[in-house]
């Protein structure tokens, strides 16, 4: 009984495989019929006939000066040819993984937009095209020089015999290979679902009109006004790296030339062996032609290499990035290496380790821009009910300041002196003093940015909840040193050296007019003085909530910003510009002293 069931299951399985095979054969027949219809389309002939256009496209896409994205019409204008030809070449390169493209509509024509390129793969494809062109030219020369028809007839007959015998031997193998190939081919439904998925993904990743408008609004005019640091550090290391790269390129070219010479020599030797005495004259003429072609190719290769060498030598002197230079003093010992703290070292005057400074270029203007922070000009904000003012600050002790006189703000930022149970170069506040701050009086609805570190990460969350905020996000500042490398010797941390800090983002109420999704939640910036936070945070906040009142707590002189009110005990006196704020502050603090609890209490009694 068991044998009968096994035979039945085997028959069922065989029938299922037959059905699948018939289905695959039908799909294959449809694919082949589509290919036969497409044979009238001269795309393949275009590529074979217009190799120069393909080479020109490869040169444009592999150029260092290429600006992405670039569309098909721009490439057609540069290389000539037809739109159909260029689109076919771009599609072929995309299938090979050398470029990334997406479908676009240019006027009334469909085309491609190149969004990414793989320069190395493009150069390899370009070399393969050149080699195939050279081999084809060599074959044409040999065909013209070879007048012996008997050899061709013999070869043709031999090829037919070999093909017939090979066809008989490979019939059984081809059958199994065809079955496996058909089973591995994706079905039409799978192809359609994949195409639909790609279209949906493209639609989801495309920015909306509102997102494009907001991004354009906050885009820097004239591009980024910054210079990039060279990854090699100093100019000396940069020149060494460029020399090594040039030597490797020259070695690779030499190996390629030797390979070509060896291949041409092998071809010549094989032809000399196969030739018979009756064709000696023709063979001599062919060898002369090959020598001539080889000489021309060698000359072209040498001229191309000399051109490439000149270009590479010219490019090697064009590193426009910023470099550093070593500060070597009388007490410096270079064998000790770089200082761990670099420009933040507290003992730079006596430190024996190597320190650095920026190696300024002659054409760079090193004059600092004029300080525009203290100009008294007023300007209107986006919100007609809010007037933007120059920087304002109040020297005060936040433990005793009556914050109700300051009004309401859309954004609050604070960098409190948390008690993190470590020795710090400034005074700290206890946990109870932090909880008792009058921060709830500053906002009815809005955002708060609270810098925390160490044990203050939990305490900061407790304070946000106590002040009436809900933590909605978090920023991370990844610290780098002067050489733009991640810090590994941070001065905080009980168990591990801290190389980052956190900024909790809290929300109260339901604030409106916030631009979401413009910036990332990671800031990578250089460490400066102790507790000096990166200036990038001000740009992030302004883009998130443009044209609104903002206040910073526990600020220092370097923190003053236009449209911000800064509070702290290390500021220089009091500077207020807002007339309404001046009236309220003078009414509450007639003598302007808000640094002690006695003055605050006496002013409260008078009022």
Coordinates of C-alpha atoms in Angstrom, one line a residue:
X1 CA 0.0 0.0 0.0
X2 CA 2.8 2.3 0.8
X3 CA 4.5 1.6 -2.5
X4 CA 1.2 2.6 -4.3
X5 CA 1.1 5.9 -2.4
X6 CA 4.7 6.6 -3.3
X7 CA 4.1 5.9 -7.0
X8 CA 1.0 8.1 -6.9
X9 CA 2.9 11.0 -5.2
X10 CA 5.8 10.7 -7.7
X11 CA 3.3 10.9 -10.6
X12 CA 1.6 13.9 -9.1
X13 CA 5.0 15.6 -8.6
X14 CA 5.9 14.8 -12.2
X15 CA 2.7 16.2 -13.5
X16 CA 3.2 19.4 -11.5
X17 CA 6.7 19.8 -12.9
X18 CA 5.3 19.3 -16.4
X19 CA 2.7 22.0 -15.9
X20 CA 5.3 24.4 -14.6
X21 CA 7.6 23.6 -17.6
X22 CA 4.7 24.2 -20.1
X23 CA 4.0 27.5 -18.3
X24 CA 7.6 28.6 -18.5
X25 CA 7.8 27.6 -22.2
X26 CA 4.8 29.7 -22.9
X27 CA 6.3 32.7 -21.2
X28 CA 9.6 32.1 -22.9
X29 CA 7.8 32.0 -26.3
X30 CA 6.1 35.3 -25.5
X31 CA 9.4 36.9 -24.5
X32 CA 11.1 35.6 -27.7
X33 CA 8.2 36.9 -29.8
X34 CA 8.6 40.3 -28.1
X35 CA 12.3 40.2 -28.9
X36 CA 11.5 39.4 -32.6
X37 CA 9.2 42.4 -32.7
X38 CA 12.0 44.6 -31.1
X39 CA 14.5 43.5 -33.8
X40 CA 13.0 46.2 -36.1
X41 CA 14.2 48.7 -33.5
X42 CA 17.9 49.5 -34.5
X43 CA 19.2 50.0 -30.9
X44 CA 21.7 47.2 -31.1
X45 CA 22.9 48.4 -34.5
X46 CA 23.1 51.9 -33.1
X47 CA 25.4 50.8 -30.3
X48 CA 27.6 48.7 -32.7
X49 CA 27.7 51.4 -35.3
X50 CA 28.2 54.4 -32.9
X51 CA 30.9 53.2 -30.6
X52 CA 32.3 56.7 -30.6
X53 CA 29.1 58.0 -29.1
X54 CA 29.3 55.4 -26.4
X55 CA 32.9 56.3 -25.6
X56 CA 31.9 60.0 -25.4
X57 CA 29.1 59.2 -23.0
X58 CA 31.5 57.2 -20.8
X59 CA 34.0 60.1 -20.8
X60 CA 31.4 62.6 -19.7
X61 CA 30.0 60.4 -16.9
X62 CA 33.5 59.5 -15.6
X63 CA 34.8 63.1 -15.7
X64 CA 35.8 64.7 -12.3
X65 CA 33.9 67.9 -13.2
X66 CA 30.6 66.1 -13.6
X67 CA 27.7 67.8 -11.8
X68 CA 24.8 65.5 -10.8
X69 CA 22.0 65.0 -11.6
X70 CA 22.3 65.2 -15.4
X71 CA 19.5 64.3 -17.9
X72 CA 19.6 62.7 -21.3
X73 CA 19.2 66.0 -23.2
X74 CA 22.3 67.5 -21.6
X75 CA 24.3 64.4 -22.7
X76 CA 22.9 64.6 -26.2
X77 CA 23.9 68.3 -26.5
X78 CA 27.5 67.4 -25.6
X79 CA 28.1 64.2 -27.6
X80 CA 25.6 64.5 -30.4
X81 CA 23.6 61.5 -31.7
X82 CA 19.9 60.9 -31.0
X83 CA 17.9 60.8 -27.8
X84 CA 17.0 57.2 -28.4
X85 CA 20.7 56.2 -28.7
X86 CA 21.7 58.0 -25.5
X87 CA 18.8 56.6 -23.6
X88 CA 19.8 53.1 -24.7
X89 CA 23.4 53.6 -23.6
X90 CA 22.3 54.9 -20.2
X91 CA 20.0 51.9 -19.7
X92 CA 22.8 49.5 -20.6
X93 CA 25.2 51.2 -18.1
X94 CA 22.5 51.1 -15.4
X95 CA 22.0 47.4 -16.0
X96 CA 25.7 46.9 -15.5
X97 CA 25.6 48.7 -12.2
X98 CA 27.9 51.6 -13.3
X99 CA 25.3 54.4 -12.9
X100 CA 22.0 55.0 -11.1
X101 CA 19.1 56.4 -13.2
X102 CA 15.5 57.2 -12.9
X103 CA 12.8 57.8 -15.5
X104 CA 11.9 61.5 -16.2
X105 CA 9.8 63.3 -18.8
X106 CA 11.8 66.0 -20.7
X107 CA 9.3 68.2 -22.5
X108 CA 7.3 65.7 -24.6
X109 CA 10.0 62.9 -24.6
X110 CA 10.8 60.2 -22.1
X111 CA 14.4 60.1 -20.9
X112 CA 16.6 59.3 -18.0
X113 CA 18.2 61.3 -15.2
X114 CA 21.6 60.1 -13.9
X115 CA 21.6 60.4 -10.1
X116 CA 24.8 58.5 -9.2
X117 CA 27.9 57.2 -11.0
X118 CA 30.5 54.6 -10.2
X119 CA 33.7 56.2 -11.7
X120 CA 35.8 53.1 -11.3
X121 CA 33.4 50.8 -13.1
X122 CA 32.9 53.4 -15.9
X123 CA 36.6 53.6 -16.5
X124 CA 36.8 49.8 -16.7
X125 CA 34.0 49.7 -19.2
X126 CA 35.7 52.5 -21.2
X127 CA 38.9 50.4 -21.3
X128 CA 37.0 47.3 -22.4
X129 CA 35.3 49.3 -25.3
X130 CA 38.7 50.6 -26.4
X131 CA 40.2 47.1 -26.3
X132 CA 37.3 45.7 -28.3
X133 CA 37.7 48.4 -30.9
X134 CA 41.4 47.7 -31.2
X135 CA 40.7 43.9 -31.6
X136 CA 38.1 44.7 -34.3
X137 CA 40.5 46.9 -36.2
X138 CA 43.2 44.2 -36.0
X139 CA 40.7 41.6 -37.4
X140 CA 39.7 43.9 -40.2
X141 CA 43.3 44.5 -41.2
X142 CA 44.0 40.7 -41.1
X143 CA 40.9 40.0 -43.2
X144 CA 42.0 42.5 -45.9
X145 CA 45.5 41.2 -46.0
X146 CA 44.5 37.5 -46.1
X147 CA 43.7 36.5 -49.7
X148 CA 43.7 32.7 -49.3
X149 CA 40.2 31.4 -49.9
X150 CA 41.1 27.8 -49.5
X151 CA 42.0 28.3 -45.9
X152 CA 38.6 29.9 -45.3
X153 CA 36.7 27.1 -47.0
X154 CA 38.6 24.5 -44.9
X155 CA 37.9 26.5 -41.7
X156 CA 34.2 26.9 -42.6
X157 CA 33.8 23.2 -43.2
X158 CA 35.7 22.4 -40.0
X159 CA 33.4 24.7 -38.1
X160 CA 30.3 23.1 -39.5
X161 CA 31.6 19.6 -38.6
X162 CA 32.5 20.9 -35.1
X163 CA 29.1 22.6 -34.7
X164 CA 27.2 19.4 -35.7
X165 CA 29.2 17.2 -33.4
X166 CA 28.9 19.7 -30.6
X167 CA 25.2 20.1 -31.2
X168 CA 24.7 16.3 -30.9
X169 CA 26.8 16.1 -27.7
X170 CA 25.2 19.0 -26.0
X171 CA 21.5 18.2 -26.9
X172 CA 20.9 16.3 -23.6
X173 CA 22.8 18.9 -21.6
X174 CA 20.9 21.8 -23.2
X175 CA 17.6 20.2 -22.3
X176 CA 18.3 20.1 -18.6
X177 CA 19.9 23.6 -18.7
X178 CA 16.8 25.0 -20.5
X179 CA 14.5 23.5 -17.8
X180 CA 16.6 25.0 -15.0
X181 CA 16.8 28.4 -16.8
X182 CA 13.1 28.5 -17.3
X183 CA 12.4 27.6 -13.7
X184 CA 14.7 30.3 -12.5
X185 CA 13.3 33.0 -14.7
X186 CA 10.9 35.5 -12.9
X187 CA 7.3 35.3 -14.0
X188 CA 5.4 38.2 -15.6
X189 CA 3.5 38.8 -12.4
X190 CA 6.7 39.0 -10.4
X191 CA 8.2 41.5 -12.9
X192 CA 5.0 43.7 -12.7
X193 CA 4.9 43.6 -8.9
X194 CA 8.6 44.6 -8.7
X195 CA 8.0 47.5 -11.2
X196 CA 5.0 48.7 -9.2
X197 CA 7.0 48.5 -6.0
X198 CA 9.8 50.6 -7.5
X199 CA 7.3 53.2 -8.7
X200 CA 5.7 53.4 -5.3
X201 CA 9.1 53.8 -3.6
X202 CA 10.0 56.6 -6.0
X203 CA 6.8 58.4 -5.2
X204 CA 7.2 58.1 -1.5
X205 CA 10.8 59.4 -1.6
X206 CA 10.0 62.3 -3.8
X207 CA 9.7 65.6 -1.8
X208 CA 6.4 67.4 -1.8
X209 CA 5.9 70.9 -3.2
X210 CA 5.7 72.3 0.4
X211 CA 8.9 70.5 1.4
X212 CA 10.8 71.8 -1.6
X213 CA 9.5 75.3 -0.9
X214 CA 10.6 75.2 2.7
X215 CA 14.0 73.8 1.8
X216 CA 14.5 76.5 -0.9
X217 CA 13.5 79.2 1.6
X218 CA 16.3 78.2 4.1
X219 CA 18.9 77.3 1.6
X220 CA 22.2 79.2 1.9
X221 CA 22.6 81.9 -0.7
X222 CA 25.6 81.3 -2.9
X223 CA 26.1 77.8 -1.5
X224 CA 27.9 76.7 1.7
X225 CA 30.3 79.4 2.8
X226 CA 32.7 76.9 4.3
X227 CA 35.9 75.2 3.3
X228 CA 36.5 71.4 3.8
X229 CA 39.5 70.1 5.7
X230 CA 41.9 67.8 3.8
X231 CA 41.7 64.2 5.2
X232 CA 45.5 63.9 5.1
X233 CA 46.0 66.7 7.7
X234 CA 49.1 68.6 6.8
X235 CA 50.3 69.7 3.3
X236 CA 53.3 67.3 3.5
X237 CA 51.1 64.3 4.1
X238 CA 48.8 65.4 1.4
X239 CA 51.7 65.6 -1.2
X240 CA 53.0 62.2 -0.1
X241 CA 49.5 60.6 -0.6
X242 CA 49.2 62.2 -4.0
X243 CA 52.7 60.9 -5.1
X244 CA 51.8 57.4 -4.0
X245 CA 48.5 57.6 -5.9
X246 CA 50.4 58.8 -9.1
X247 CA 52.9 56.0 -8.7
X248 CA 50.2 53.4 -8.4
X249 CA 48.4 54.8 -11.5
X250 CA 51.6 54.8 -13.5
X251 CA 52.3 51.2 -12.4
X252 CA 48.9 50.1 -13.5
X253 CA 49.2 51.8 -16.9
X254 CA 52.6 50.0 -17.4
X255 CA 51.1 46.7 -16.5
X256 CA 48.3 47.3 -19.0
X257 CA 50.7 48.2 -21.8
X258 CA 52.8 45.1 -21.1
X259 CA 49.6 42.9 -21.2
X260 CA 48.7 44.4 -24.6
X261 CA 52.2 43.8 -26.0
X262 CA 52.1 40.2 -24.7
X263 CA 48.7 39.6 -26.2
X264 CA 49.7 41.0 -29.6
X265 CA 52.9 39.0 -29.5
X266 CA 51.0 35.8 -28.8
X267 CA 48.6 36.5 -31.7
X268 CA 51.5 37.1 -34.1
X269 CA 53.2 33.8 -33.1
X270 CA 50.0 31.8 -33.5
X271 CA 49.4 33.2 -37.0
X272 CA 53.0 32.5 -38.0
X273 CA 52.6 28.9 -36.8
X274 CA 49.4 28.3 -38.7
X275 CA 50.5 29.8 -41.9
X276 CA 51.9 27.5 -44.7
X277 CA 54.6 28.2 -47.2
X278 CA 52.2 28.9 -50.0
X279 CA 51.0 32.0 -48.2
X280 CA 54.4 33.4 -47.2
X281 CA 54.1 36.6 -49.1
X282 CA 50.6 37.3 -47.7
X283 CA 51.8 36.4 -44.2
X284 CA 54.7 38.8 -44.5
X285 CA 52.4 41.5 -45.6
X286 CA 50.0 40.8 -42.7
X287 CA 52.9 40.8 -40.3
X288 CA 54.0 44.2 -41.7
X289 CA 50.4 45.4 -41.2
X290 CA 50.3 44.1 -37.7
X291 CA 53.6 45.7 -36.9
X292 CA 52.3 49.0 -38.3
X293 CA 49.0 48.8 -36.3
X294 CA 50.9 47.8 -33.2
X295 CA 53.3 50.7 -33.6
X296 CA 50.4 53.1 -34.1
X297 CA 48.7 51.7 -31.0
X298 CA 51.9 52.0 -28.9
X299 CA 52.3 55.6 -30.1
X300 CA 48.7 56.4 -29.2
X301 CA 49.1 54.6 -25.8
X302 CA 52.2 56.6 -25.0
X303 CA 50.6 59.9 -26.0
X304 CA 47.5 59.0 -23.9
X305 CA 49.7 58.1 -20.9
X306 CA 51.8 61.2 -21.2
X307 CA 48.5 63.2 -21.4
X308 CA 47.2 61.4 -18.3
X309 CA 50.5 61.9 -16.5
X310 CA 50.4 65.6 -17.2
X311 CA 46.8 65.9 -16.1
X312 CA 47.5 63.9 -12.9
X313 CA 50.6 66.0 -12.2
X314 CA 48.6 69.1 -12.7
X315 CA 45.8 67.9 -10.5
X316 CA 48.2 66.9 -7.7
X317 CA 49.0 70.6 -7.1
X318 CA 45.4 71.6 -6.9
X319 CA 44.3 70.5 -3.4
X320 CA 42.1 73.5 -2.4
X321 CA 41.1 72.1 1.0
X322 CA 42.3 73.4 4.3
X323 CA 45.4 71.9 5.9
X324 CA 47.0 72.1 9.3
X325 CA 50.6 72.8 10.3
X326 CA 52.5 71.7 13.3
X327 CA 53.3 74.1 16.2
X328 CA 56.9 73.2 17.1
X329 CA 58.2 75.0 20.1
X330 CA 61.5 74.7 22.0
X331 CA 60.0 72.3 24.5
X332 CA 58.1 70.2 21.9
X333 CA 59.2 66.5 21.4
X334 CA 57.8 65.3 18.1
X335 CA 58.6 61.6 19.0
X336 CA 55.8 61.7 21.6
X337 CA 53.2 62.3 18.9
X338 CA 50.1 64.5 18.9
X339 CA 48.5 65.9 22.1
X340 CA 45.3 64.1 23.0
X341 CA 43.5 67.5 23.7
X342 CA 45.2 69.5 20.8
X343 CA 43.9 73.1 20.9
X344 CA 41.8 72.4 24.1
X345 CA 44.9 71.5 26.1
X346 CA 45.1 73.5 29.4
X347 CA 48.9 73.4 29.4
X348 CA 49.8 74.2 25.8
X349 CA 52.6 76.6 27.0
X350 CA 54.5 73.7 28.6
X351 CA 53.0 70.6 26.9
X352 CA 55.7 68.5 25.1
X353 CA 53.3 66.9 22.7
X354 CA 52.6 68.2 19.1
X355 CA 49.9 70.8 18.6
X356 CA 48.5 72.2 15.4
X357 CA 47.1 75.3 13.8
X358 CA 45.3 76.0 10.6
X359 CA 47.6 76.5 7.6
X360 CA 45.9 79.4 5.9
X361 CA 46.3 79.8 2.2
X362 CA 47.4 83.1 0.6
X363 CA 44.2 83.7 -1.3
X364 CA 42.0 83.3 1.8
X365 CA 40.8 86.4 3.5
X366 CA 41.7 85.9 7.2
X367 CA 40.1 89.1 8.4
X368 CA 37.2 88.4 10.7
X369 CA 33.9 89.8 9.6
X370 CA 32.6 92.8 11.4
X371 CA 30.5 92.0 14.4
X372 CA 26.9 92.6 13.5
X373 CA 25.4 91.2 16.6
X374 CA 25.1 94.5 18.5
X375 CA 23.5 96.6 15.7
X376 CA 20.4 98.3 16.9
X377 CA 18.4 98.0 13.7
X378 CA 15.0 96.4 14.0
X379 CA 13.3 94.2 11.5
X380 CA 9.9 92.6 11.2
X381 CA 9.6 88.8 11.6
X382 CA 7.4 86.3 9.7
X383 CA 4.8 86.7 12.5
X384 CA 3.4 90.3 12.2
X385 CA 2.8 90.3 16.0
X386 CA 6.4 89.6 16.8
X387 CA 9.3 92.1 16.3
X388 CA 12.8 90.8 16.0
X389 CA 15.5 92.6 18.0
X390 CA 19.3 92.5 18.3
X391 CA 20.9 90.4 21.0
X392 CA 19.7 91.2 24.5
X393 CA 21.1 89.8 27.8
X394 CA 20.6 90.1 31.6
X395 CA 23.3 89.3 34.1
X396 CA 21.4 87.5 36.9
X397 CA 21.2 84.5 39.2
X398 CA 18.5 82.3 37.7
X399 CA 17.7 80.8 41.1
X400 CA 16.3 84.2 42.2
X401 CA 15.2 85.9 39.0
X402 CA 11.5 86.5 38.6
X403 CA 11.0 85.2 35.1
X404 CA 7.4 86.4 34.8
X405 CA 8.7 89.9 33.8
X406 CA 10.3 88.5 30.6
X407 CA 7.1 87.5 28.8
X408 CA 6.3 84.4 26.7
X409 CA 8.7 82.7 24.3
X410 CA 8.3 80.1 21.5
X411 CA 11.7 78.4 22.2
X412 CA 13.7 78.0 25.4
X413 CA 17.2 76.6 25.4
X414 CA 19.1 75.8 28.6
X415 CA 22.6 74.4 29.4
X416 CA 22.3 74.0 33.2
X417 CA 25.3 73.5 35.4
X418 CA 24.2 70.0 36.5
X419 CA 25.8 68.3 39.5
X420 CA 27.2 65.3 37.7
X421 CA 29.4 64.3 40.7
X422 CA 32.6 65.3 39.0
X423 CA 35.2 68.1 39.5
X424 CA 34.3 70.9 37.1
X425 CA 35.8 74.3 36.4
X426 CA 32.5 76.1 37.3
X427 CA 29.9 76.1 40.0
X428 CA 27.0 73.7 39.9
X429 CA 23.4 73.6 41.1
X430 CA 21.7 71.0 43.2
X431 CA 18.9 68.8 41.9
X432 CA 16.3 70.6 44.0
X433 CA 17.5 74.0 42.8
X434 CA 17.1 72.8 39.2
X435 CA 13.5 71.5 39.9
X436 CA 12.6 74.8 41.5
X437 CA 13.5 77.1 38.5
X438 CA 10.8 79.3 37.1
X439 CA 10.9 77.9 33.6
X440 CA 7.2 77.1 33.5
X441 CA 6.5 80.8 33.5
X442 CA 8.3 81.3 30.2
X443 CA 6.0 79.4 27.9
X444 CA 2.3 78.5 27.5
X445 CA 3.1 76.4 24.4
X446 CA 6.4 75.9 22.6
X447 CA 9.7 73.9 22.6
X448 CA 12.5 73.6 25.0
X449 CA 16.0 72.3 24.2
X450 CA 17.7 71.0 27.4
X451 CA 21.4 70.0 27.3
X452 CA 22.2 67.0 29.5
X453 CA 25.1 64.7 30.2
X454 CA 26.0 61.9 32.6
X455 CA 23.5 61.4 35.4
X456 CA 21.7 64.5 34.3
X457 CA 20.1 62.5 31.4
X458 CA 17.6 61.0 33.9
X459 CA 17.3 64.1 36.0
X460 CA 16.6 66.2 32.9
X461 CA 13.7 64.0 31.9
X462 CA 12.3 64.3 35.4
X463 CA 12.6 68.1 35.2
X464 CA 10.9 68.3 31.8
X465 CA 7.9 66.3 33.2
X466 CA 7.8 68.5 36.3
X467 CA 7.9 71.7 34.3
X468 CA 5.0 70.6 32.1
X469 CA 6.8 69.3 29.0
X470 CA 6.7 66.1 27.0
X471 CA 10.0 64.8 25.6
X472 CA 9.4 64.5 21.9
X473 CA 12.9 64.2 20.4
X474 CA 16.6 64.3 21.2
X475 CA 19.7 65.8 19.5
X476 CA 23.2 64.3 19.8
X477 CA 26.4 66.3 19.5
X478 CA 29.3 64.1 18.3
X479 CA 32.5 65.8 19.5
X480 CA 35.5 66.1 17.2
X481 CA 38.9 67.6 17.9
X482 CA 40.9 70.2 16.0
X483 CA 41.9 67.7 13.3
X484 CA 38.2 66.8 12.8
X485 CA 38.6 63.4 14.4
X486 CA 36.3 61.9 17.0
X487 CA 37.4 62.6 20.5
X488 CA 38.5 59.6 22.5
X489 CA 39.8 61.4 25.6
X490 CA 36.7 63.3 26.8
X491 CA 37.0 65.0 30.2
X492 CA 33.7 63.6 31.5
X493 CA 32.4 60.1 32.2
X494 CA 32.8 57.9 35.2
X495 CA 33.4 54.6 33.3
X496 CA 33.9 55.6 29.7
X497 CA 35.3 58.8 28.2
X498 CA 32.3 60.7 26.8
X499 CA 32.6 61.7 23.2
X500 CA 29.1 63.1 22.8
X501 CA 26.4 65.1 24.5
X502 CA 22.6 65.0 24.4
X503 CA 20.1 67.7 24.0
X504 CA 16.5 66.7 25.0
X505 CA 13.7 68.3 23.0
X506 CA 10.5 68.9 25.0
X507 CA 7.1 70.2 23.9
X508 CA 4.4 72.0 25.8
X509 CA 0.9 72.5 24.4
X510 CA 0.4 72.4 20.6
X511 CA 2.8 74.9 19.0
X512 CA 2.1 75.8 15.3
X513 CA 4.2 77.0 12.4
X514 CA 7.0 74.5 13.0
X515 CA 9.1 73.3 10.0
X516 CA 9.5 69.6 10.6
X517 CA 11.9 67.3 8.8
X518 CA 14.5 70.0 7.7
X519 CA 17.4 69.0 9.8
X520 CA 19.1 65.8 11.2
X521 CA 19.2 65.0 14.9
X522 CA 23.0 64.5 14.9
X523 CA 25.5 67.4 15.1
X524 CA 29.2 66.7 14.3
X525 CA 31.2 69.7 15.5
X526 CA 34.5 70.6 17.0
X527 CA 35.0 71.0 20.8
X528 CA 36.0 74.5 21.9
X529 CA 36.1 75.9 25.4
X530 CA 34.6 74.1 28.4
X531 CA 30.8 73.8 28.1
X532 CA 30.8 75.7 24.8
X533 CA 28.0 74.1 22.7
X534 CA 28.1 74.0 18.9
X535 CA 26.8 77.1 17.0
X536 CA 24.9 74.7 14.7
X537 CA 22.2 74.4 17.3
X538 CA 21.0 78.0 16.7
X539 CA 20.6 77.4 12.9
X540 CA 18.6 74.2 13.6
X541 CA 16.3 76.1 16.1
X542 CA 15.8 79.0 13.8
X543 CA 14.8 76.8 10.8
X544 CA 12.5 74.8 13.0
X545 CA 10.7 77.9 14.4
X546 CA 11.6 81.0 12.3
X547 CA 10.9 84.5 13.3
X548 CA 9.8 83.8 16.9
X549 CA 10.9 85.0 20.4
X550 CA 13.7 82.8 21.9
X551 CA 15.5 82.8 25.2
X552 CA 18.6 81.0 26.4
X553 CA 19.3 80.2 30.1
X554 CA 22.7 79.8 31.7
X555 CA 24.3 81.6 28.8
X556 CA 27.8 83.2 28.5
X557 CA 29.1 86.1 26.3
X558 CA 29.7 83.8 23.4
X559 CA 26.1 82.7 23.4
X560 CA 24.5 86.0 22.5
X561 CA 22.5 85.8 19.3
X562 CA 20.2 88.1 17.4
X563 CA 16.5 87.6 18.3
X564 CA 17.6 85.9 21.5
X565 CA 17.5 87.0 25.2
X566 CA 20.4 85.4 27.1
X567 CA 20.3 85.0 30.9
X568 CA 23.3 84.0 33.0
X569 CA 25.6 85.1 35.9
X570 CA 28.7 85.3 33.6
X571 CA 27.3 88.0 31.3
X572 CA 28.5 91.6 31.2
X573 CA 25.7 93.7 32.8
X574 CA 22.3 94.2 31.3
X575 CA 21.4 95.1 27.7
X576 CA 17.7 95.3 26.7
X577 CA 16.2 96.8 23.5
X578 CA 12.6 95.7 23.6
X579 CA 10.7 98.8 25.1
X580 CA 8.0 96.6 26.7
X581 CA 10.6 94.4 28.3
X582 CA 12.5 97.4 29.6
X583 CA 9.4 98.8 31.3
X584 CA 8.5 95.5 33.0
X585 CA 12.1 94.9 34.1
X586 CA 12.6 98.4 35.5
X587 CA 9.3 98.1 37.4
X588 CA 10.4 94.8 39.0
X589 CA 14.1 95.6 39.5
X590 CA 14.5 99.4 39.8
X591 CA 18.2 99.1 40.8
X592 CA 18.9 96.5 38.1
X593 CA 20.3 94.0 40.7
X594 CA 19.0 90.5 40.3
X595 CA 22.1 88.6 41.4
X596 CA 21.1 88.0 45.1
X597 CA 18.0 86.7 47.0
X598 CA 18.0 89.8 49.3
X599 CA 17.7 92.3 46.4
X600 CA 15.0 90.2 44.8
X601 CA 13.1 90.0 48.0
X602 CA 13.4 93.8 48.7
X603 CA 12.3 94.7 45.2
X604 CA 9.3 92.4 45.6
X605 CA 8.3 94.1 48.9
X606 CA 8.6 97.5 47.3
X607 CA 6.3 96.5 44.5

